[in-house]
Short mmCIF file of C-alpha atoms and ligand atoms in Angstrom, two decimals:
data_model
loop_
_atom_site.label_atom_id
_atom_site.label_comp_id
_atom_site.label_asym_id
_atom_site.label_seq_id
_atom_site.Cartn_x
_atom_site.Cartn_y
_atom_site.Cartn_z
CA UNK A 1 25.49 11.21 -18.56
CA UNK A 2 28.16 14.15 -18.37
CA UNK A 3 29.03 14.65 -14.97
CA UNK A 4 28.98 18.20 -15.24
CA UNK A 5 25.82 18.38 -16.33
CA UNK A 6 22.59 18.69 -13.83
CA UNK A 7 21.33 15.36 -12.67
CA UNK A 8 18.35 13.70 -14.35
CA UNK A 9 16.68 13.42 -10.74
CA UNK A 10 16.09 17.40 -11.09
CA UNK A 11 18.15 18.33 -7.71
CA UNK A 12 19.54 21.06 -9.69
CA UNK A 13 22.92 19.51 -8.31
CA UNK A 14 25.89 18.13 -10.81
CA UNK A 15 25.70 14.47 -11.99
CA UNK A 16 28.82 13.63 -10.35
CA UNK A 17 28.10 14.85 -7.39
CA UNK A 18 24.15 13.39 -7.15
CA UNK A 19 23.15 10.16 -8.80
CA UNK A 20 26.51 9.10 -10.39
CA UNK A 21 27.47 7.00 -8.27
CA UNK A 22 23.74 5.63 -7.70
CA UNK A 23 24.01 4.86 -11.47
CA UNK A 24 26.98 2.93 -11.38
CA UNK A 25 26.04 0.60 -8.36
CA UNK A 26 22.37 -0.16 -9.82
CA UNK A 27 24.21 -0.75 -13.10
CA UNK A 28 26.92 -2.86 -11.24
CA UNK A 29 24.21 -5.09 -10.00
CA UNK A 30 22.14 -5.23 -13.19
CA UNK A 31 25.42 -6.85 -14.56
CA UNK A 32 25.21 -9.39 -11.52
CA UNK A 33 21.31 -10.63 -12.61
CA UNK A 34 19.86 -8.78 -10.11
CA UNK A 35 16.06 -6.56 -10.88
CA UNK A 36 17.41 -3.12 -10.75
CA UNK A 37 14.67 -0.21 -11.25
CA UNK A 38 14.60 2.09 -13.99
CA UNK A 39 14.91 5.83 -13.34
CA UNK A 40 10.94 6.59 -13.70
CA UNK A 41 10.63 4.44 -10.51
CA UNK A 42 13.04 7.22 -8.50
CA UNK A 43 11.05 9.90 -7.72
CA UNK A 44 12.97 13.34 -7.74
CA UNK A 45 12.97 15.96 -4.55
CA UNK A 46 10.36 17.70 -5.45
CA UNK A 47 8.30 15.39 -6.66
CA UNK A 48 8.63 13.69 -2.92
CA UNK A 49 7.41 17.13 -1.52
CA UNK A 50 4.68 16.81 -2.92
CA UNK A 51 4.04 13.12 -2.46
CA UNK A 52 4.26 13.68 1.37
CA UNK A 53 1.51 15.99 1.37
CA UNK A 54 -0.68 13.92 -1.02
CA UNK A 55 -0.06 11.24 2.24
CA UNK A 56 -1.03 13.50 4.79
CA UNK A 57 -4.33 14.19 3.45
CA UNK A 58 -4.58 10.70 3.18
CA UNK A 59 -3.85 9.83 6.87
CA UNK A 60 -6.30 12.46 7.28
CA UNK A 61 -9.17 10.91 5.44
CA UNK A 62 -8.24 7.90 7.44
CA UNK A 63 -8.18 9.43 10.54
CA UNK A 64 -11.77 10.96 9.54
CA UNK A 65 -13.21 8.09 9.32
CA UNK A 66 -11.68 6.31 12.19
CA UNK A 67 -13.54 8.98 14.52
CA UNK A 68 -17.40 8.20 13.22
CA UNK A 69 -16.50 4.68 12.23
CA UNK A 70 -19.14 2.83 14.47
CA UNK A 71 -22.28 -0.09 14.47
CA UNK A 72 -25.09 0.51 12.71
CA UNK A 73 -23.18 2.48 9.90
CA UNK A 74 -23.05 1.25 6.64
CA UNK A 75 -20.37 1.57 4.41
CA UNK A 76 -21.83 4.13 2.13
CA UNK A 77 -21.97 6.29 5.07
CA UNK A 78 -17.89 5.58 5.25
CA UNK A 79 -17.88 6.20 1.01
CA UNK A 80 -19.15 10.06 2.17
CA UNK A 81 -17.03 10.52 4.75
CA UNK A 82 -14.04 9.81 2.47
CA UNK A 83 -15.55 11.89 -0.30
CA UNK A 84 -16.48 15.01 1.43
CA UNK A 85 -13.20 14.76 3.48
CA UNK A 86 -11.31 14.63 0.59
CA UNK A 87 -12.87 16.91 -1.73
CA UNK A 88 -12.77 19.36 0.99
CA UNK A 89 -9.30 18.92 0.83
CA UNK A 90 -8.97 19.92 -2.40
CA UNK A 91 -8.38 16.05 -3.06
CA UNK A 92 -9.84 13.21 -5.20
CA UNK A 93 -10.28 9.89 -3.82
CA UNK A 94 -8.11 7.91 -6.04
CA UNK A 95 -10.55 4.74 -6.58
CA UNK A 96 -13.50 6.58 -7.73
CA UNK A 97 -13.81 6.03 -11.45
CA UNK A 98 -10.37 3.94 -11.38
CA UNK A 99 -11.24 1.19 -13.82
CA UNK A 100 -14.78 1.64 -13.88
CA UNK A 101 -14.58 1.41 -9.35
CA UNK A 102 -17.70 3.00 -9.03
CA UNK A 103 -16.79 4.69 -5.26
CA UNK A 104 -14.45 6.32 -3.37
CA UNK A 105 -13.12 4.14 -0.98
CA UNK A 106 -12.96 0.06 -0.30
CA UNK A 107 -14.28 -1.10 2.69
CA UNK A 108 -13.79 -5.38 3.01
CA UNK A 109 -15.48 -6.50 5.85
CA UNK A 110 -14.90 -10.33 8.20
CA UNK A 111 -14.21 -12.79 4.75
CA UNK A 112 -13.71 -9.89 1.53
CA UNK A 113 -10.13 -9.92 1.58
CA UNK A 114 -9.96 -6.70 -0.71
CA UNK A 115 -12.13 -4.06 -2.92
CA UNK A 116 -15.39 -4.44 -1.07
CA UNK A 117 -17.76 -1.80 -2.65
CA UNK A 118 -19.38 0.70 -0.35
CA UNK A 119 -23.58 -0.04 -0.20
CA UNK A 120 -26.29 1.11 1.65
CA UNK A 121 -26.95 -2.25 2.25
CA UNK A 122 -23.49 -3.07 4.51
CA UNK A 123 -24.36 -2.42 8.07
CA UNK A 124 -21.53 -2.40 10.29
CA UNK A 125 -22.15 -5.10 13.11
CA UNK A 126 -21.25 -5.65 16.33
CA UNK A 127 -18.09 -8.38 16.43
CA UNK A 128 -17.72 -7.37 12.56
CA UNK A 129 -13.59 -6.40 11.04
CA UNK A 130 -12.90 -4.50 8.49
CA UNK A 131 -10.76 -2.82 6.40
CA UNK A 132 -10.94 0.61 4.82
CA UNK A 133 -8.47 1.31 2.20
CA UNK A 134 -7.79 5.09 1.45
CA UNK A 135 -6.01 6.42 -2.00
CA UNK A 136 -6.36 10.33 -2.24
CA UNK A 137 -4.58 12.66 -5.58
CA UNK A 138 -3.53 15.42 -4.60
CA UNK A 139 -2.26 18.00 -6.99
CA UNK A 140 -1.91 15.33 -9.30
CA UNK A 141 0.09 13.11 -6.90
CA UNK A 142 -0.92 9.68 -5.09
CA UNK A 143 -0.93 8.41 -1.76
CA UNK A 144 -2.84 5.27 -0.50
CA UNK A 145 -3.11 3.24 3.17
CA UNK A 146 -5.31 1.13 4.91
CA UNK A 147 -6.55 0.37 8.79
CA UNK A 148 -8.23 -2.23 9.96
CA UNK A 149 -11.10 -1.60 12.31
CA UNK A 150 -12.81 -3.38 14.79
CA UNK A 151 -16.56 -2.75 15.80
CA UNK A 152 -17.88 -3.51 18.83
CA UNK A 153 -16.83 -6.48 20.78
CA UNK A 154 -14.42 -8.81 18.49
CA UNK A 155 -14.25 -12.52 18.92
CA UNK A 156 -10.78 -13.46 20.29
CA UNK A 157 -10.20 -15.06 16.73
CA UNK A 158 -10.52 -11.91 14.94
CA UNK A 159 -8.74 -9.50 17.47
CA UNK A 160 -5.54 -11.83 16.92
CA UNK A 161 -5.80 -11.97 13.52
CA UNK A 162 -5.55 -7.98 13.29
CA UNK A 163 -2.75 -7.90 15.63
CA UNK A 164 -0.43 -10.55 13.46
CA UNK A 165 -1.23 -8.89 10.48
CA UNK A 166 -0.21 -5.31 11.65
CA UNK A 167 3.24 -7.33 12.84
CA UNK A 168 3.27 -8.75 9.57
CA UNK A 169 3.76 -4.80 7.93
CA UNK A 170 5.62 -4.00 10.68
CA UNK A 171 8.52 -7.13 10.11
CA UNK A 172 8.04 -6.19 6.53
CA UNK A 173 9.09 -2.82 7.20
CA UNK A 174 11.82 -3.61 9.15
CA UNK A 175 13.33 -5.71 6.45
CA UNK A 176 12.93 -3.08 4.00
CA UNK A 177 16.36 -1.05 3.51
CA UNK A 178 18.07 0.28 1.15
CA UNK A 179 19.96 -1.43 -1.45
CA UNK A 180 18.29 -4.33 0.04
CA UNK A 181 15.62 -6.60 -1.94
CA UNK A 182 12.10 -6.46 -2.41
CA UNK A 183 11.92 -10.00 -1.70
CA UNK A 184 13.40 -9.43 2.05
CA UNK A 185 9.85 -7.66 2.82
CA UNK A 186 8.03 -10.74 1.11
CA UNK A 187 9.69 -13.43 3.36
CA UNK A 188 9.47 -11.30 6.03
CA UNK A 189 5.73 -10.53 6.44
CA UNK A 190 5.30 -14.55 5.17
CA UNK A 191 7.44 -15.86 7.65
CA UNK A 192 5.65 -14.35 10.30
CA UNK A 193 1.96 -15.42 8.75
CA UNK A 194 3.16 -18.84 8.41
CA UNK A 195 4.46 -18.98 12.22
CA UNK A 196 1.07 -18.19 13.13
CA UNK A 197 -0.93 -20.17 11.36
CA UNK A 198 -1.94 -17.88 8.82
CA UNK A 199 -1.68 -17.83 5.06
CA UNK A 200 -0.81 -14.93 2.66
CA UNK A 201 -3.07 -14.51 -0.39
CA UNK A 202 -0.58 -14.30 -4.00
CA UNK A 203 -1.07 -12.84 -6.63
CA UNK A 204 -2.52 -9.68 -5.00
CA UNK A 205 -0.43 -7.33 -3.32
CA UNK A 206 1.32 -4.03 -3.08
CA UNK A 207 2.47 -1.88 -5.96
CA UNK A 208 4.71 1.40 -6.50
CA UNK A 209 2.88 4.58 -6.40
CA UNK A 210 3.11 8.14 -6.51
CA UNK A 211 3.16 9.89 -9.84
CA UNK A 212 0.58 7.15 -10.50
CA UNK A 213 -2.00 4.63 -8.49
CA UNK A 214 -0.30 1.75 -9.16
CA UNK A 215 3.20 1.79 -10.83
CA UNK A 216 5.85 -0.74 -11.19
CA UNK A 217 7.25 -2.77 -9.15
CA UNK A 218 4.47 -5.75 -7.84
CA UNK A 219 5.66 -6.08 -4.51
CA UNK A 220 4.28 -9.93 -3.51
CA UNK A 221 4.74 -11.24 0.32
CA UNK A 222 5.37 -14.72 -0.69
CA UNK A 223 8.95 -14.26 -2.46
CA UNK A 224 12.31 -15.02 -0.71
CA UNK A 225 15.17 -12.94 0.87
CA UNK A 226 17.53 -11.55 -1.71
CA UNK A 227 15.09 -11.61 -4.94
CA UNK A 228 13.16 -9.37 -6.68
CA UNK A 229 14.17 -5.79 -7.51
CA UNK A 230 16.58 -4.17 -5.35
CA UNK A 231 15.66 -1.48 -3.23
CA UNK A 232 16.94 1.97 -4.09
CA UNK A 233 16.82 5.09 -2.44
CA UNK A 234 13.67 7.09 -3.95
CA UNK A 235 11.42 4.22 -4.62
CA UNK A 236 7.79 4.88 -2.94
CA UNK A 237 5.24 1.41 -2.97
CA UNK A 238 2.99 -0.07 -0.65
CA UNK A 239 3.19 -3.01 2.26
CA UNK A 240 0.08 -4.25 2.32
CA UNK A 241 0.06 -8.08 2.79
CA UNK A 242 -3.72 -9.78 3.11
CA UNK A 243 -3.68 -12.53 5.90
CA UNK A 244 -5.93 -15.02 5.51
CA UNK A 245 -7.14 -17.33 8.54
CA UNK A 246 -7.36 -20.25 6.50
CA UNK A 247 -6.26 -21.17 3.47
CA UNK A 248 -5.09 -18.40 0.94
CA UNK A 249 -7.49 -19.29 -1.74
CA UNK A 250 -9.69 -16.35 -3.31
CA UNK A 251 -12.77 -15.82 -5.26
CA UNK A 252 -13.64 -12.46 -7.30
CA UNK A 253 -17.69 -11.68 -6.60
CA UNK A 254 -18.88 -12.36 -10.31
CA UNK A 255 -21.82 -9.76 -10.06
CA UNK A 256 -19.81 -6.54 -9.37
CA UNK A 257 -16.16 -7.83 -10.97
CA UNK A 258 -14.32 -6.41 -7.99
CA UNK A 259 -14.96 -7.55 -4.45
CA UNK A 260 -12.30 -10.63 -2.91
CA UNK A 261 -13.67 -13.29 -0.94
CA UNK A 262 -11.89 -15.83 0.80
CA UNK A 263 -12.65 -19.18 -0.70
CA UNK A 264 -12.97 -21.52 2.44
CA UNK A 265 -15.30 -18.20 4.08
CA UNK A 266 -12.44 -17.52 6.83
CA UNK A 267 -11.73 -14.21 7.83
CA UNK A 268 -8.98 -11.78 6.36
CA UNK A 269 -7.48 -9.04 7.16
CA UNK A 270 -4.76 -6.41 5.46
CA UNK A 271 -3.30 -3.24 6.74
CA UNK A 272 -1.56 -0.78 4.47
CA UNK A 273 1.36 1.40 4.53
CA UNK A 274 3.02 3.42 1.86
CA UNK A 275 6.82 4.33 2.19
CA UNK A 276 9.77 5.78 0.59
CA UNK A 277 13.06 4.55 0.61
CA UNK A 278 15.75 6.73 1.47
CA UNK A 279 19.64 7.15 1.45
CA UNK A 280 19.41 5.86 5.23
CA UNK A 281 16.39 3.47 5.70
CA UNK A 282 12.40 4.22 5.02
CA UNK A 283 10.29 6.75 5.16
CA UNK A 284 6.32 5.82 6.12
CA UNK A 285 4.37 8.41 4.09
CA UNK A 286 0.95 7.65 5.33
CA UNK A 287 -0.80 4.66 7.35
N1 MF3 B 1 -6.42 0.79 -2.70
C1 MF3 B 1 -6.21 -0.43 -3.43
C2 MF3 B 1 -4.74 -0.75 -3.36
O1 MF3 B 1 -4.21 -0.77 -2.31
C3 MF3 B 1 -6.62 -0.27 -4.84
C4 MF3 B 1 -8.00 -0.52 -5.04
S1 MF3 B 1 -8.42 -0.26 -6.68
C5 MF3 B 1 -9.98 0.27 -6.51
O2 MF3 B 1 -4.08 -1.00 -4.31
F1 MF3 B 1 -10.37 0.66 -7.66
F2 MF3 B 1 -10.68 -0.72 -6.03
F3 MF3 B 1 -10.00 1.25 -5.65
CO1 CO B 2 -2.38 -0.15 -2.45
#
């Protein structure tokens, strides 16, 4: 690119004096072997604006629902909260529709590791975890976290369950810096599973996300230090590792295509966060 010319991330600034020398370390590294992203994975300035506010209506919606979540609700009554947040919001809730996801939020209680569907059915127990996962578009732009939330009076098991898996994120975002690796995050949150007796499901896991619901890269918790793509400044995806209490092994419900079960019936639990990277470290966008 001439380096008098704007910069392609839109700053309005000169090449030479924005991304140039971005350009020439990613490509410096992409001679080395290493997973370097493209430019559709930086997102621009502006673009970020407006990515951060998608995110705040999403903390909202989960902050909504974290104020009437309670026993004796089912998880329909969650899929209107989220909807009527939202779309009061001028939002959309990002899973309704999204591959044929016929609601507006996931809500994976005690064994569903992921994409439980919200039913009139579900009745929130006493002693019962789960997890409500959040994606809102806003203006076109998408933001998506998840809580974990425990109702009534937890067994011990449970209550330490939650607690390693929000250190698992929390290691995960330590280790996530910039012109680091994806795969520092991985080990990281695995490490941490693993020293407590816990196993982290594969093959499901975070993605990028922000001009889209799920963009490149996969970001998996079970790779190593120093692999996968390296981490540059601009990049938006999600940590959100499942923990499993016993072994990581999964089954899809075969009736409705989407809901996760653990296979061995043990409980699970995942907690979401969705950063940016920036020149300096990372940015948490909603949680
Ligand atoms: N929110 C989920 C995620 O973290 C996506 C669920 S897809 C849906 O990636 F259709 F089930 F909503
Ligand atoms: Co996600």
């Amino acid at each position: 690119m001439e380096p008098n010319k704007p910069c392609w991330c839109g700053s309005g600034k000169k090449y030479k004096k924005c991304h140039k020398a971005f350009d020439e370390k990613l490509h410096t590294l992409m001679l080395q072997g290493k997973i370097v992203p493209g430019h559709e994975l930086i997102k621009t300035p502006e673009q970020i604006e407006k990515i951060r506010i998608s995110a705040q209506l999403n903390t909202g919606v989960l902050d909504a629902v974290a104020r009437e979540i309670r026993a004796g609700m089912s998880t329909q009554e969650i899929d209107d909260i989220v909807y009527t947040y939202t779309t009061e919001h001028g939002g959309i809730p990002a899973p309704l529709n999204y591959e044929g996801f016929p609601k507006s939020v996931c809500t994976s209680i005690n064994d569903q590791i992921c994409h439980g569907i919200p039913s009139e059915d579900d009745i929130l127990e006493d002693g019962d975890i789960v997890n409500v996962d959040v994606s809102t578009i806003l203006d076109g732009y998408f933001s998506d976290a998840s809580r974990m939330f425990m109702i009534g009076d937890v067994p011990d098991n449970a209550k330490r369950l939650i607690k390693v898996t929000e250190e698992c994120v929390l290691k995960g975002l330590e280790a996530a810096k910039p012109w680091g690796y994806l795969g520092d995050i991985g080990e990281a949150v695995n490490t941490h599973a693993m020293a407590n007796g816990y196993s982290v499901v594969r093959d499901i896991g975070g993605h990028g996300i922000g001009l889209e619901f799920h963009e490149d890269p996969f970001v998996s918790y079970v790779t190593k230090k120093g692999t996968e793509m390296v981490l540059a400044p601009g990049m938006m995806f999600t940590i959100e590792p499942m923990i499993n209490e016993g072994s990581c092994e999964y089954v899809v419900d075969e009736d409705n295509g989407w809901t996760v079960y653990t296979y061995d019936g043990g409980l699970s639990a995942q907690i979401e966060y969705m950063v940016l990277i920036t020149d300096t470290g990372v940015e948490v966008l909603t949680k």
